[in-house]
Coordinates of C-alpha atoms in Angstrom, one line a residue:
Chain A
N13 CA 0.5 -0.1 0.2
A14 CA 1.7 4.0 -1.0
G15 CA -1.0 5.4 1.6
V16 CA -1.9 8.4 0.8
T17 CA 0.5 10.3 -2.2
Q18 CA 0.3 13.5 -4.0
T19 CA 1.8 15.2 -7.1
P20 CA 4.1 17.1 -6.9
K21 CA 6.3 17.3 -4.8
F22 CA 8.1 21.2 -5.4
R23 CA 6.7 23.6 -7.6
V24 CA 7.1 27.0 -8.6
L25 CA 4.7 29.4 -10.2
K26 CA 4.5 33.3 -10.9
T27 CA 1.6 35.1 -9.8
G28 CA -1.4 34.9 -11.8
Q29 CA -0.2 31.2 -13.1
S30 CA -2.8 28.1 -12.0
M31 CA -2.0 24.8 -10.9
T32 CA -4.0 21.6 -10.0
L33 CA -2.1 19.5 -6.7
L34 CA -3.5 16.0 -7.1
C35 CA -3.8 13.5 -4.2
A36 CA -4.8 10.0 -4.2
Q37 CA -5.2 7.4 -1.0
D38 CA -5.1 3.2 -1.8
M39 CA -6.8 2.4 1.5
N40 CA -10.1 2.7 0.4
H41 CA -11.2 6.1 3.1
E42 CA -14.3 8.3 2.1
Y43 CA -12.9 11.3 3.3
M44 CA -10.0 13.4 2.0
Y45 CA -8.6 16.9 3.3
W46 CA -6.4 19.6 2.5
Y47 CA -4.3 21.8 4.4
R48 CA -1.9 24.2 4.7
Q49 CA 1.3 24.6 6.5
D50 CA 2.5 28.4 7.2
P51 CA 5.8 29.0 9.5
G52 CA 4.8 29.1 13.0
M53 CA 1.2 28.5 12.3
G54 CA -0.6 25.1 12.7
L55 CA -2.1 22.9 9.5
R56 CA -5.1 24.8 8.3
L57 CA -7.9 22.9 6.9
I58 CA -8.3 25.1 3.5
H59 CA -11.3 22.1 2.0
Y60 CA -12.5 18.5 2.8
S61 CA -14.6 15.9 1.0
V62 CA -16.7 13.6 2.6
G63 CA -17.3 10.8 -0.1
E64 CA -17.0 11.2 -3.6
G65 CA -18.6 14.0 -5.4
T66 CA -19.0 15.8 -2.5
T67 CA -16.6 19.0 -1.3
A68 CA -16.7 21.4 1.4
K69 CA -14.9 24.7 2.3
G70 CA -13.0 24.6 5.2
E71 CA -11.0 27.0 7.2
V72 CA -9.1 29.5 4.7
P73 CA -10.9 28.2 1.2
D74 CA -10.4 31.4 -0.6
G75 CA -8.7 31.3 -3.7
Y76 CA -8.7 27.5 -3.7
N77 CA -11.4 25.1 -5.8
V78 CA -11.2 21.6 -4.8
S79 CA -13.1 18.4 -6.5
R80 CA -13.6 14.7 -5.1
L81 CA -14.8 12.9 -9.0
K82 CA -13.2 9.4 -7.9
K83 CA -13.5 8.3 -4.6
Q84 CA -9.1 7.7 -4.4
N85 CA -8.2 11.2 -5.8
F86 CA -8.8 15.1 -4.1
L87 CA -8.1 17.6 -6.3
L88 CA -6.9 21.1 -5.1
G89 CA -7.3 24.2 -7.6
L90 CA -4.8 27.0 -7.4
E91 CA -7.1 28.9 -10.3
S92 CA -4.6 32.5 -9.6
A93 CA -1.7 31.9 -7.8
A94 CA -1.0 34.4 -5.0
P95 CA 2.8 35.1 -3.2
S96 CA 0.9 34.4 0.1
Q97 CA 0.1 31.0 -1.1
T98 CA 3.1 30.3 -0.6
S99 CA 2.9 27.4 2.0
V100 CA 3.5 23.3 2.6
Y101 CA 0.6 21.6 1.3
F102 CA 0.0 18.3 3.2
C103 CA -3.5 16.1 1.9
A104 CA -5.2 13.5 4.6
S105 CA -7.4 10.7 4.3
S106 CA -9.8 9.1 6.9
Y107 CA -12.2 5.9 7.6
S108 CA -14.9 8.5 8.6
E109 CA -14.7 11.3 10.9
Q110 CA -13.1 11.5 13.9
E111 CA -11.0 8.9 12.3
T112 CA -6.8 9.1 12.7
Q113 CA -6.1 10.7 9.7
Y114 CA -3.3 9.9 7.8
F115 CA -1.2 12.1 5.6
G116 CA 0.7 13.0 2.4
P117 CA 4.4 14.0 2.3
G118 CA 3.8 17.2 1.3
T119 CA 3.9 19.6 -1.7
R120 CA 5.8 22.7 -1.4
L121 CA 4.4 25.3 -3.6
L122 CA 6.2 28.9 -4.4
V123 CA 5.0 31.3 -5.9
L124 CA 6.8 34.3 -7.1
Chain B
D7 CA -7.1 33.5 16.4
Q8 CA -5.4 30.5 17.0
Q9 CA -7.9 27.8 19.0
V10 CA -5.2 25.5 19.6
K11 CA -1.3 26.6 20.8
Q12 CA 1.9 25.3 21.6
N13 CA 3.5 27.6 23.2
S14 CA 7.3 26.0 23.2
P15 CA 8.2 26.2 19.2
S16 CA 10.3 24.1 20.3
L17 CA 12.6 21.5 23.2
S18 CA 15.3 19.9 23.9
V19 CA 15.7 16.6 26.5
Q20 CA 18.6 14.2 27.2
E21 CA 17.9 11.1 25.9
G22 CA 16.2 8.4 28.7
R23 CA 14.8 11.8 30.2
I24 CA 11.1 12.7 30.2
S25 CA 10.4 14.7 27.6
I26 CA 6.8 16.9 28.2
L27 CA 4.6 18.6 25.5
N28 CA 2.3 21.1 26.0
C29 CA -1.3 21.7 24.1
D30 CA -4.0 24.8 24.9
Y31 CA -7.0 25.4 23.6
T32 CA -9.6 28.1 23.5
N33 CA -12.5 26.2 22.6
S34 CA -14.7 24.5 25.2
M35 CA -17.1 22.1 22.8
F36 CA -13.7 20.8 21.8
D37 CA -14.2 17.0 23.1
Y38 CA -11.2 14.5 20.5
F39 CA -7.4 15.6 20.7
L40 CA -4.7 14.1 19.1
W41 CA -0.9 14.0 19.2
Y42 CA 0.7 14.1 15.5
K43 CA 4.5 13.7 14.6
K44 CA 6.3 14.8 11.8
Y45 CA 9.7 14.2 10.5
P46 CA 11.5 16.6 7.7
A47 CA 10.0 16.5 4.7
E48 CA 7.2 13.8 5.5
G49 CA 4.0 14.3 5.7
P50 CA 2.5 14.2 9.7
T51 CA 1.5 10.1 11.7
F52 CA -1.0 9.5 14.1
L53 CA 0.9 9.1 17.7
I54 CA -2.0 8.5 19.4
S55 CA -5.4 10.4 21.0
I56 CA -7.8 11.2 23.7
S57 CA -11.5 12.0 23.8
S58 CA -13.1 14.3 26.5
I59 CA -14.2 11.6 28.8
K60 CA -10.9 10.8 30.1
D61 CA -8.0 11.7 31.8
K62 CA -5.0 10.4 30.3
N63 CA -4.5 7.5 27.7
E64 CA -1.7 5.6 27.6
D65 CA 0.2 4.0 24.9
G66 CA 3.7 2.9 25.2
R67 CA 6.7 5.9 25.9
F68 CA 3.4 8.1 25.4
T69 CA 1.0 9.2 27.6
V70 CA -1.5 12.1 27.1
F71 CA -2.8 14.2 29.9
L72 CA -6.0 16.1 29.7
N73 CA -6.8 18.5 31.7
K74 CA -10.5 19.9 30.9
S75 CA -10.9 22.6 33.0
A76 CA -7.8 24.4 32.3
K77 CA -8.1 23.7 29.1
H78 CA -4.9 22.0 28.6
L79 CA -3.0 19.0 27.5
S80 CA 0.5 17.6 27.3
L81 CA 1.8 14.5 25.7
H82 CA 4.9 12.8 28.2
I83 CA 7.4 10.7 26.7
V84 CA 8.9 8.1 29.1
P85 CA 12.2 7.7 28.4
S86 CA 12.5 9.9 26.0
Q87 CA 14.9 8.1 22.8
P88 CA 17.0 10.1 19.7
G89 CA 14.4 8.9 17.4
D90 CA 11.7 10.8 19.5
S91 CA 13.4 13.7 17.5
A92 CA 10.5 15.0 15.5
V93 CA 8.1 18.4 15.1
Y94 CA 5.0 17.5 17.6
F95 CA 1.2 18.4 16.5
C96 CA -1.4 18.8 18.6
A97 CA -5.1 18.6 17.2
A98 CA -8.6 19.2 18.6
N99 CA -12.1 19.4 17.4
D100 CA -15.9 19.0 18.3
E101 CA -18.5 16.5 18.0
Y102 CA -20.4 19.4 16.1
N103 CA -17.6 20.1 13.4
F104 CA -16.3 16.6 13.5
N105 CA -14.8 16.7 9.8
K106 CA -12.5 20.2 10.8
F107 CA -9.8 20.0 13.3
Y108 CA -7.4 22.6 14.5
F109 CA -3.7 22.5 14.9
G110 CA -1.0 23.7 16.9
S111 CA 1.7 25.4 15.2
G112 CA 4.4 22.9 16.8
T113 CA 7.3 21.6 19.0
K114 CA 10.1 21.2 18.0
L115 CA 11.7 18.6 20.0
N116 CA 15.1 17.6 19.8
V117 CA 16.3 14.3 22.0
K118 CA 20.3 14.5 23.1
P119 CA 22.2 11.1 22.8

């Protein structure tokens, strides 16, 4: 089992460019999450999904969109990247609510 | 304003001694708490959890204590080992927003051989 994988590992974008971060899990988990981690702050929830075809906003959703077309994949999109979106992005999945979340290795994004 | 706070960014402990990592929260509705451990270039991994019906949970060398009246929890590692050197995050949520976990900013633990 690969667990939770994230693509890419690192990316540099120019302001205004768009990109999609891919998260994949092979544990048949219903719940998937996208977090960002910034220096001096904890992980903050961007968006989450409670099942295929569903998405919901988290704590800091502005500037991001997500899609969960397949149960195993959760995509995070940046339509027009801004320097404030420079961060490390973590994807996580869990079997159900309040269950242990399994995290991917992270994607480091730099927006110039 | 952060609802979960870890006020010590770093902690250094000698191998074999006890490590105590602290976490405070402001939301009295929080009823489930977790600790995660994170090595560099890896995602956080689950360590131990506690629900508000308990005040202590133990798993091997790791014990989490919860003081609801003080809105404080702590993670004790005894004895500390060099392999425990990592960043530790506490997280919390409540039954009404069970999909939303709030994380502290982390404490970097260094266990010296």
